[in-house]
Coordinates of C-alpha atoms in Angstrom, one line a residue:
M148 CA 79.6 100.6 108.2
N149 CA 78.3 102.0 104.8
A150 CA 75.5 99.7 103.1
N151 CA 76.5 97.9 99.8
P152 CA 74.2 99.1 97.3
N153 CA 75.0 96.2 95.2
A154 CA 73.7 93.8 98.1
A155 CA 70.6 92.6 96.6
R156 CA 72.3 91.7 93.3
L157 CA 75.0 89.6 94.9
P158 CA 73.6 86.3 95.0
S159 CA 72.6 86.4 91.5
Q160 CA 76.1 87.6 90.3
L161 CA 77.6 84.8 92.3
K162 CA 75.4 82.1 90.5
T163 CA 76.3 83.7 87.2
L164 CA 79.8 83.6 88.1
A165 CA 79.7 80.2 89.0
S166 CA 77.8 79.0 85.8
H167 CA 80.8 80.7 84.0
L168 CA 83.5 79.0 85.6
E169 CA 81.6 75.6 85.2
V170 CA 82.0 75.9 81.5
E171 CA 85.3 77.8 81.3
S172 CA 87.4 76.3 84.5
Q173 CA 86.3 73.6 86.5
S174 CA 89.3 73.9 88.7
M175 CA 88.3 77.5 89.6
V176 CA 84.7 76.6 90.6
E177 CA 86.3 74.5 93.5
L178 CA 87.7 77.7 95.0
L179 CA 84.8 79.5 95.4
P180 CA 83.5 77.9 98.8
T181 CA 87.2 78.9 99.8
F182 CA 86.4 82.6 99.0
S183 CA 83.0 82.2 100.8
K184 CA 85.0 81.3 103.8
L185 CA 87.5 84.2 103.4
D186 CA 84.6 86.6 103.0
K187 CA 83.2 85.6 106.6
I188 CA 86.6 86.4 108.2
L189 CA 86.7 89.8 106.4
M190 CA 83.3 90.8 107.5
G191 CA 84.0 90.0 111.0
L192 CA 87.2 92.0 111.0
G193 CA 85.2 94.9 109.4
L194 CA 87.6 94.7 106.2
L195 CA 84.6 94.0 103.9
A196 CA 80.9 95.3 104.0
N197 CA 78.1 92.6 104.7
N198 CA 76.5 91.2 101.6
D199 CA 79.9 92.1 99.8
S200 CA 82.3 89.4 98.3
L201 CA 86.0 89.3 97.5
T202 CA 85.0 87.4 94.3
T203 CA 83.4 90.6 92.8
R204 CA 87.0 92.4 93.0
V205 CA 88.7 89.4 91.1
P206 CA 88.8 89.2 87.4
W207 CA 87.9 85.7 86.6
W208 CA 88.7 86.0 82.7
P209 CA 92.6 85.9 81.9
L210 CA 93.3 89.4 81.5
I211 CA 96.0 90.9 79.2
S212 CA 96.8 94.8 79.2
V213 CA 98.7 96.8 76.5
L214 CA 100.2 99.9 78.1
G215 CA 102.8 102.5 76.5
T216 CA 103.4 105.9 75.4
Y217 CA 101.5 107.8 72.6
S218 CA 102.0 106.4 69.3
S219 CA 103.9 103.4 70.8
G220 CA 102.0 101.2 68.0
K221 CA 99.7 99.2 70.7
S222 CA 96.6 99.5 68.7
T223 CA 98.6 98.1 65.7
F224 CA 100.2 95.4 67.7
I225 CA 96.6 94.2 68.6
N226 CA 95.3 94.4 65.1
D227 CA 98.5 92.2 64.1
Y228 CA 97.7 89.3 66.6
L229 CA 94.2 89.4 65.7
G230 CA 94.5 89.7 62.1
E231 CA 91.9 92.1 61.4
S232 CA 91.8 96.1 61.9
L233 CA 90.0 96.2 65.2
Q234 CA 91.7 99.0 66.7
A235 CA 91.9 102.6 64.9
T236 CA 96.0 103.4 64.3
G237 CA 98.0 106.7 63.7
N238 CA 100.8 108.5 64.2
Q239 CA 98.7 110.8 66.8
A240 CA 96.9 109.9 69.9
V241 CA 93.3 108.1 68.1
D242 CA 91.7 107.2 71.2
D243 CA 91.7 108.6 74.7
M244 CA 89.6 105.7 76.3
F245 CA 90.4 102.4 77.7
T246 CA 89.3 99.7 75.3
V247 CA 88.2 96.1 76.7
I248 CA 88.3 93.7 73.9
C249 CA 86.7 90.2 74.2
Y250 CA 85.4 87.6 72.4
G251 CA 81.6 88.0 70.6
P252 CA 79.9 85.1 68.5
S253 CA 79.2 87.8 65.9
D254 CA 81.3 88.6 62.9
H255 CA 80.7 92.1 63.0
S256 CA 82.3 94.0 66.1
R257 CA 80.1 95.9 68.7
V258 CA 81.1 98.7 70.8
L259 CA 79.4 98.7 74.4
P260 CA 79.3 101.6 76.8
G261 CA 81.3 101.7 79.6
M262 CA 78.4 101.0 81.9
A263 CA 78.4 97.4 80.7
L264 CA 81.9 96.8 82.2
D265 CA 81.1 98.9 85.5
A266 CA 78.0 96.7 86.4
D267 CA 79.2 93.5 85.7
P268 CA 81.6 91.7 88.3
R269 CA 83.2 89.3 85.8
F270 CA 85.2 92.1 84.1
P271 CA 88.2 93.8 85.7
F272 CA 86.4 97.1 85.8
Y273 CA 83.7 96.3 88.0
R274 CA 82.4 99.2 90.4
M275 CA 85.3 101.4 88.6
S276 CA 83.1 104.5 88.6
E277 CA 83.5 104.2 92.6
K278 CA 87.0 104.1 92.5
I279 CA 87.6 106.9 90.1
E280 CA 84.9 108.9 92.3
D281 CA 87.6 108.2 95.2
V282 CA 90.5 110.0 93.2
A283 CA 88.5 112.7 91.2
A284 CA 85.2 113.7 92.7
G285 CA 82.3 114.1 90.0
E286 CA 84.2 112.0 87.5
G287 CA 82.7 108.7 88.5
K288 CA 79.6 109.3 86.6
L289 CA 81.4 110.0 83.5
I290 CA 82.7 106.1 83.2
G291 CA 81.5 106.2 79.5
S292 CA 84.4 108.7 79.0
F293 CA 87.0 106.4 80.5
L294 CA 85.8 103.0 79.3
H295 CA 84.3 101.3 76.4
L296 CA 83.8 97.4 75.7
K297 CA 84.4 96.1 72.2
T298 CA 83.5 92.6 70.8
C299 CA 85.7 90.4 68.3
G300 CA 84.8 87.3 66.5
N301 CA 88.4 86.2 66.5
E302 CA 89.0 82.7 68.2
K303 CA 92.3 83.7 69.4
I304 CA 90.4 86.3 71.7
K305 CA 88.2 83.5 72.8
G306 CA 88.6 83.0 76.6
K307 CA 90.5 86.0 77.2
I308 CA 90.2 89.9 77.8
L309 CA 92.7 92.1 76.0
V310 CA 92.8 95.9 77.1
D311 CA 94.1 98.6 75.1
S312 CA 94.9 101.7 76.9
P313 CA 95.4 105.2 75.6
G314 CA 98.8 106.7 75.0
F315 CA 100.4 107.2 78.4
D316 CA 101.9 110.6 79.4
A317 CA 102.3 110.8 83.2
D318 CA 102.7 115.0 83.0
D319 CA 99.3 115.2 81.4
Q320 CA 97.1 112.2 82.6
R321 CA 94.3 113.3 85.1
R322 CA 94.5 111.3 88.3
S323 CA 91.4 109.5 87.4
T324 CA 93.0 108.1 84.2
L325 CA 96.2 106.9 86.5
R326 CA 93.8 105.3 89.0
V327 CA 92.3 103.1 86.3
T328 CA 95.8 102.3 85.0
D329 CA 97.1 101.3 88.5
H330 CA 93.9 99.0 88.8
I331 CA 94.5 97.2 85.5
I332 CA 98.2 96.7 86.4
D333 CA 97.2 95.3 89.7
L334 CA 94.7 92.8 88.0
S335 CA 96.3 91.9 84.7
D336 CA 97.9 88.4 84.1
L337 CA 100.1 89.5 81.2
V338 CA 101.2 93.4 80.8
L339 CA 102.7 94.5 77.6
V340 CA 104.9 97.8 78.2
M341 CA 105.4 99.3 74.5
F342 CA 107.9 102.1 73.8
D343 CA 108.3 103.9 70.8
A344 CA 111.6 103.3 68.9
R345 CA 111.6 106.7 67.3
H346 CA 111.7 108.2 70.7
P347 CA 114.0 106.0 72.7
E348 CA 115.8 108.5 74.7
P349 CA 115.1 108.5 78.5
G350 CA 114.4 112.3 78.5
T351 CA 111.3 111.9 76.3
M352 CA 109.7 109.2 78.5
Q353 CA 110.9 109.9 81.9
D354 CA 107.4 109.9 83.5
T355 CA 106.6 106.9 81.6
L356 CA 109.6 105.1 82.9
K357 CA 108.6 106.3 86.4
H358 CA 105.4 104.9 86.4
L359 CA 105.4 101.8 84.2
V360 CA 108.8 100.7 85.2
E361 CA 110.3 102.2 88.0
E362 CA 107.2 101.5 90.3
T363 CA 106.7 98.0 88.9
V364 CA 110.3 96.5 88.8
N365 CA 109.9 95.6 92.7
R366 CA 106.6 94.1 92.6
P367 CA 106.3 90.3 93.7
D368 CA 104.5 89.8 90.1
A369 CA 107.0 91.8 88.1
S370 CA 107.4 88.5 85.9
K371 CA 104.1 89.6 84.1
F372 CA 105.7 92.6 82.7
L373 CA 107.0 92.5 79.1
Y374 CA 108.8 95.5 77.9
I375 CA 108.8 95.9 74.2
L376 CA 110.6 98.4 71.8
N377 CA 108.1 98.6 69.1
Q378 CA 108.3 100.1 65.5
I379 CA 112.2 99.2 65.4
D380 CA 112.0 99.4 61.7
T381 CA 112.2 103.0 61.8
T382 CA 115.8 102.4 62.8
A383 CA 116.6 101.0 59.3
K384 CA 118.0 104.2 58.2
E385 CA 120.3 104.6 61.1
D386 CA 123.7 103.9 60.4
N387 CA 123.9 101.8 63.8
P388 CA 120.4 100.5 64.7
E389 CA 121.8 98.7 67.7
D390 CA 122.3 102.2 69.2
V391 CA 118.7 102.8 69.4
V392 CA 118.1 99.4 71.4
S393 CA 121.0 100.4 73.7
A394 CA 119.6 103.8 74.2
W395 CA 116.4 102.5 75.5
Q396 CA 117.7 100.1 77.5
R397 CA 119.8 102.6 79.2
G398 CA 116.8 104.7 79.8
V399 CA 115.2 101.5 81.2
A400 CA 118.3 100.6 83.3
Q401 CA 117.9 104.0 84.9
A402 CA 114.3 103.3 86.0
G403 CA 115.7 100.4 87.9
L404 CA 115.0 97.6 85.5
T405 CA 118.9 96.2 85.1
A406 CA 118.0 92.7 84.1
G407 CA 115.3 90.8 82.3
R408 CA 114.0 90.1 79.0
F409 CA 113.5 93.0 76.4
Y410 CA 111.7 92.5 73.1
T411 CA 112.1 94.4 69.8
I412 CA 109.3 94.2 67.3
F413 CA 107.6 96.0 64.4
S414 CA 104.6 95.6 62.2
E415 CA 105.2 93.9 59.2
S416 CA 102.0 95.6 57.6
A417 CA 103.6 98.9 58.2
A418 CA 107.4 98.2 57.5
N419 CA 109.3 100.3 55.1
I420 CA 112.8 99.1 55.1
D421 CA 114.8 99.4 51.7
N422 CA 118.1 97.5 52.8
N423 CA 117.4 93.6 52.6
T424 CA 120.6 92.8 55.1
I425 CA 119.1 94.9 57.7
K426 CA 115.5 93.7 57.0
E427 CA 116.3 90.1 57.5
R428 CA 118.3 90.7 60.5
L429 CA 115.5 92.8 62.3
S430 CA 112.8 90.2 60.8
A431 CA 114.6 87.5 62.4
K432 CA 114.9 88.9 65.7
R433 CA 111.1 90.4 65.5
D434 CA 109.7 87.0 64.7
K435 CA 111.7 85.2 67.6
D436 CA 110.5 87.8 70.1
L437 CA 106.7 87.9 68.4
A438 CA 106.8 84.0 69.1
E439 CA 107.7 84.4 72.6
I440 CA 105.1 87.2 73.4
Y441 CA 102.3 85.4 71.3
G442 CA 103.5 82.2 73.5
R443 CA 102.8 84.2 76.8
I444 CA 99.5 85.3 75.7
E445 CA 98.5 81.8 74.8
D446 CA 99.4 80.6 78.1
V447 CA 97.8 83.4 80.1
E448 CA 95.0 81.0 81.1
I449 CA 97.7 79.1 83.4
E450 CA 98.9 82.6 84.9
R451 CA 95.3 83.2 85.5
D452 CA 94.7 79.8 87.6
Y453 CA 97.7 80.8 89.7
R454 CA 96.8 84.2 90.0
I455 CA 93.2 83.4 91.3
V456 CA 94.4 81.0 93.7
S457 CA 97.4 83.5 95.1
V458 CA 94.7 85.8 95.9
L459 CA 93.6 83.4 98.7
E460 CA 97.0 83.0 100.2
G461 CA 98.1 86.7 99.4
T462 CA 95.0 87.8 101.0
A463 CA 95.5 85.7 103.9
N464 CA 98.8 86.7 104.5
E465 CA 98.2 90.4 104.0
I466 CA 95.7 90.3 107.0
E467 CA 98.0 88.8 109.6
R468 CA 101.2 90.7 108.3
E469 CA 100.1 94.0 107.4
I470 CA 96.3 95.0 108.0
L471 CA 96.0 93.4 111.5
P472 CA 99.3 95.3 112.8
A473 CA 98.1 98.6 111.3
L474 CA 94.7 98.2 112.9
E475 CA 96.3 97.5 116.2
A476 CA 98.2 100.1 116.2
A477 CA 95.6 102.4 115.3
L478 CA 93.6 101.2 118.3
G479 CA 96.8 101.6 120.3
R480 CA 96.7 105.4 119.5
W481 CA 93.0 105.7 120.2
R482 CA 93.5 104.0 123.8
R483 CA 96.2 106.6 124.6
G484 CA 94.1 109.3 123.3
I485 CA 91.4 108.0 125.7
L486 CA 93.7 107.5 128.7
L487 CA 95.1 111.0 128.2
G488 CA 91.7 112.3 128.1
D489 CA 90.3 110.7 131.0
A490 CA 93.4 111.8 132.9
L491 CA 92.5 115.4 131.9
I492 CA 88.9 115.1 132.9
F493 CA 89.9 113.6 136.4
G494 CA 92.3 116.2 136.7
A495 CA 89.8 119.0 136.1
L496 CA 87.4 117.7 138.6
A497 CA 90.1 117.6 141.2
G498 CA 91.1 121.2 140.2
A499 CA 87.3 122.1 140.3
G500 CA 87.0 120.7 144.1
V501 CA 90.3 122.6 145.2
L502 CA 89.0 125.9 143.7
L503 CA 85.9 125.3 145.3
A504 CA 87.5 125.0 148.7
R505 CA 89.8 127.9 148.1
T506 CA 86.8 130.3 147.4
E507 CA 85.4 129.4 150.7
L508 CA 81.9 128.4 149.3
F509 CA 82.3 125.1 151.3
T510 CA 84.5 124.6 154.2
L511 CA 86.4 121.5 154.8
E512 CA 84.2 120.6 157.8
Q513 CA 81.1 121.1 155.5
L514 CA 82.9 118.6 152.8
L515 CA 83.6 116.2 155.5
S516 CA 80.3 116.3 156.8
W517 CA 78.9 115.0 153.5
T518 CA 80.4 111.5 154.1
D519 CA 78.2 111.2 157.5
D520 CA 75.1 111.5 155.1
P521 CA 74.7 108.4 153.0
V522 CA 71.9 110.3 150.8
T523 CA 74.2 113.3 150.2
L524 CA 77.4 111.1 149.8
G525 CA 75.6 109.1 147.0
L526 CA 74.2 111.7 145.2
S527 CA 77.6 113.5 144.7
A528 CA 79.1 110.4 143.8
I529 CA 76.5 109.8 141.0
G530 CA 77.0 113.5 139.9
L531 CA 80.6 113.0 139.7
G532 CA 80.2 109.7 137.9
V533 CA 78.3 111.1 135.2
V534 CA 80.1 114.0 134.6
F535 CA 83.1 111.9 134.4
L536 CA 81.3 109.2 132.0
F537 CA 79.9 112.2 129.9
G538 CA 83.7 113.3 129.3
H539 CA 85.0 109.8 128.8
F540 CA 82.6 109.2 126.0
W541 CA 83.1 112.6 124.5
V542 CA 86.8 111.9 124.3
R543 CA 86.4 108.4 123.4
A544 CA 84.4 109.5 120.2
L545 CA 86.7 112.4 119.7
A546 CA 89.8 110.3 119.8
A547 CA 88.3 107.7 117.6
K548 CA 87.4 110.4 115.0
T549 CA 90.7 111.9 115.2
V550 CA 92.3 108.4 114.5
A551 CA 90.1 107.4 111.9
K552 CA 90.5 110.5 109.7
R553 CA 94.1 109.4 109.0
L554 CA 93.1 105.8 108.1
P555 CA 92.9 104.9 104.3
T556 CA 89.5 103.4 103.0
E557 CA 91.2 101.0 100.8
V558 CA 94.3 98.8 101.8
G559 CA 95.9 96.0 100.0
Q560 CA 95.3 94.8 96.3
F561 CA 91.5 94.6 96.9
G562 CA 90.6 97.7 98.8
L563 CA 90.0 96.2 102.1
N564 CA 88.5 99.1 104.1
L565 CA 90.8 99.7 107.2
K566 CA 88.8 102.6 108.5
T567 CA 85.7 100.8 108.9
A568 CA 87.5 98.2 110.5
F569 CA 88.8 100.5 113.0
E570 CA 85.3 102.1 113.6
K571 CA 83.8 98.6 114.2
N572 CA 86.2 98.4 117.2
T573 CA 85.4 101.8 118.8
R574 CA 81.7 101.7 119.0
F575 CA 80.5 102.8 122.3
F576 CA 79.9 99.7 123.7
R577 CA 83.3 98.0 122.8
N578 CA 85.8 97.3 125.8
V579 CA 88.7 99.8 125.3
F580 CA 91.2 97.3 126.7
R581 CA 90.1 94.5 124.6
T582 CA 93.4 92.7 123.5
N583 CA 92.3 91.5 120.0
P584 CA 90.8 93.4 117.2
V585 CA 87.0 92.6 116.8
G586 CA 86.3 89.3 114.8
W587 CA 89.9 88.2 115.3
G588 CA 90.9 85.3 117.8
K589 CA 92.1 81.9 118.0
R590 CA 89.1 80.7 115.8
A591 CA 89.4 83.1 113.0
R592 CA 93.3 82.3 113.1
N593 CA 92.9 78.8 112.6
R594 CA 90.1 79.5 109.9
L595 CA 92.7 81.6 107.9
Q596 CA 95.3 78.5 108.1
D597 CA 93.0 76.5 107.1
I598 CA 92.4 78.8 103.6
R599 CA 96.2 78.9 103.3
T600 CA 96.3 75.1 103.5
E601 CA 93.5 74.7 100.9
A602 CA 95.6 77.1 98.6
A603 CA 98.6 75.2 99.1
L604 CA 96.8 72.1 98.0
Q605 CA 95.1 73.9 94.9
F606 CA 98.6 75.0 93.8
Q607 CA 99.6 71.3 94.1
R608 CA 97.0 70.4 91.9
L609 CA 97.9 73.0 89.1
N610 CA 101.8 72.1 89.3
D611 CA 100.4 68.5 88.7
R612 CA 98.5 69.5 85.5
F613 CA 101.5 71.1 84.0
T614 CA 104.6 69.5 85.6
D615 CA 105.6 66.1 86.0
P616 CA 109.3 66.0 87.9
A617 CA 109.5 62.3 88.1
G618 CA 108.7 61.5 84.8
R619 CA 106.0 58.9 85.8
A620 CA 103.9 60.2 82.7
A621 CA 106.6 59.3 80.3
D622 CA 107.2 56.1 81.9
T623 CA 103.4 54.7 81.8
P624 CA 103.5 52.3 78.7
K625 CA 101.3 53.7 76.0
V626 CA 98.6 51.0 74.5
M627 CA 97.3 51.9 71.3
A628 CA 93.8 51.3 70.6
M629 CA 92.9 48.6 68.1
P630 CA 90.3 48.6 65.5
S631 CA 87.0 46.9 66.7
Q632 CA 87.0 44.3 64.1
A633 CA 90.7 43.2 65.4
L634 CA 89.0 42.3 68.7
E635 CA 86.2 40.5 67.2
P636 CA 86.8 36.6 67.3
K637 CA 86.7 34.8 63.9
P638 CA 84.1 32.7 63.3
Q639 CA 85.0 29.2 63.6
A640 CA 84.6 26.6 60.6
E641 CA 81.9 23.8 60.7
P642 CA 83.8 20.5 61.8
E643 CA 84.2 17.7 59.4
P644 CA 81.7 14.8 59.9
A645 CA 84.4 12.4 61.0
Q646 CA 85.7 14.7 63.4
Q647 CA 82.5 15.1 65.4
V648 CA 83.0 12.3 67.3
E649 CA 86.3 13.5 68.5
K650 CA 86.5 15.6 71.8
E651 CA 85.7 19.3 70.9
R652 CA 88.5 21.5 71.3
P653 CA 88.3 25.4 72.1
A654 CA 89.3 27.3 69.0
D655 CA 92.1 29.5 69.9
E656 CA 91.2 33.3 70.4
P657 CA 93.2 35.7 68.1
Q658 CA 95.3 38.2 70.1
A659 CA 95.4 41.7 69.1
Q660 CA 99.0 42.7 68.4
A661 CA 100.2 46.2 70.1
S662 CA 101.5 48.7 67.5

């Protein structure tokens, strides 16, 4: 198993993460011990390197990504949302890098290099250089040409991460850029996919439709994708602006998205609509759609909470339903290769004996006479055994190398290493006929079930925070707090001299009236 170069930094990174979550989301802090339990299971199976952690592969801040074609108004949308000109805009591509926007305490925006993202596990691009290197050798060291970090002092972005992507054109994209795009899509809590209303025809965005629509509609988290036709104000001069929207929806439908919510918006600052009637109609539709989009952005923290919990449940299910069957299948191919090789070795030894007998180097009587001499018999058996064992371990290593060559180094959403898990099971001291993979048994299965149970309980806690099906909260009587002076007893008047001989009666205390 490859040593993790970041192992020495892992404890301090986890401590920093816990400190961040203490301030930002207390409920997420409660999940860290459960993640630690899952890490131990993954390490035992060989799917995760020692001193590595799944927590470093999960973006803990709510993540919103804005993807789309060139000149589809992505940067303008971000500027309008933030209320300031943070991103450069234009009719042509003005930025070929992924911009990660987060809150900064200064009113002045700062641009930080891509290494700031690559080295910080709290950001979604932690160790992104390694992933780029896997698909495009030599480009991982150029992380600064793919990413940069930009700060913004606007309160709207506080507690969130916003990713502005370069214009998307699958034909012209390098494999490394597509890898970054896929990584963003997987980790985002909300994905805004924008199209240009000036070019709504399916033929002009076929590759974009394939990568950003066709490959996403069947995802289990498909609800996080919002498909937006931007710059709809450019259709104001058309005889029938609705035809443009229909053409776009047909293109999206051809990519497999036949149902769902579609949005049409434009930027008020860039709009140029002469016809007031059309302007009012488009503006009304835009205001409604923008309100819904902004609402999803504001609620992204809720999406994040559910996403983090789903990582536990999803990874547990992924291990049992996908990774372990794939690992067992690979081990089965390895065993069959060994048995076939051993049979060939045994056959070769037997054939060699027959060949020696036929060459009359040794007669049958001589061979049988060896059995009468224990020393000769023992030495012969040892010699044959050594030859067989040498051939067995050679075949064993060859079969393992052949099978491992076809196994992926990354499986699942978080890049678990199936290849190293297989290699852990094929070391020379492992039993070939072991029924379960190394690290998997009744204890590991029970621990995995405990993780599922803890995830289910956390889901219930989240539901209790945001839902109340029985309406108990509404039935709870609300008592208004009274001013402090209303709760203080009034001073009693001094009794008259004639009344002092009478038995003293306690003064009635005033009762606070609930309003």
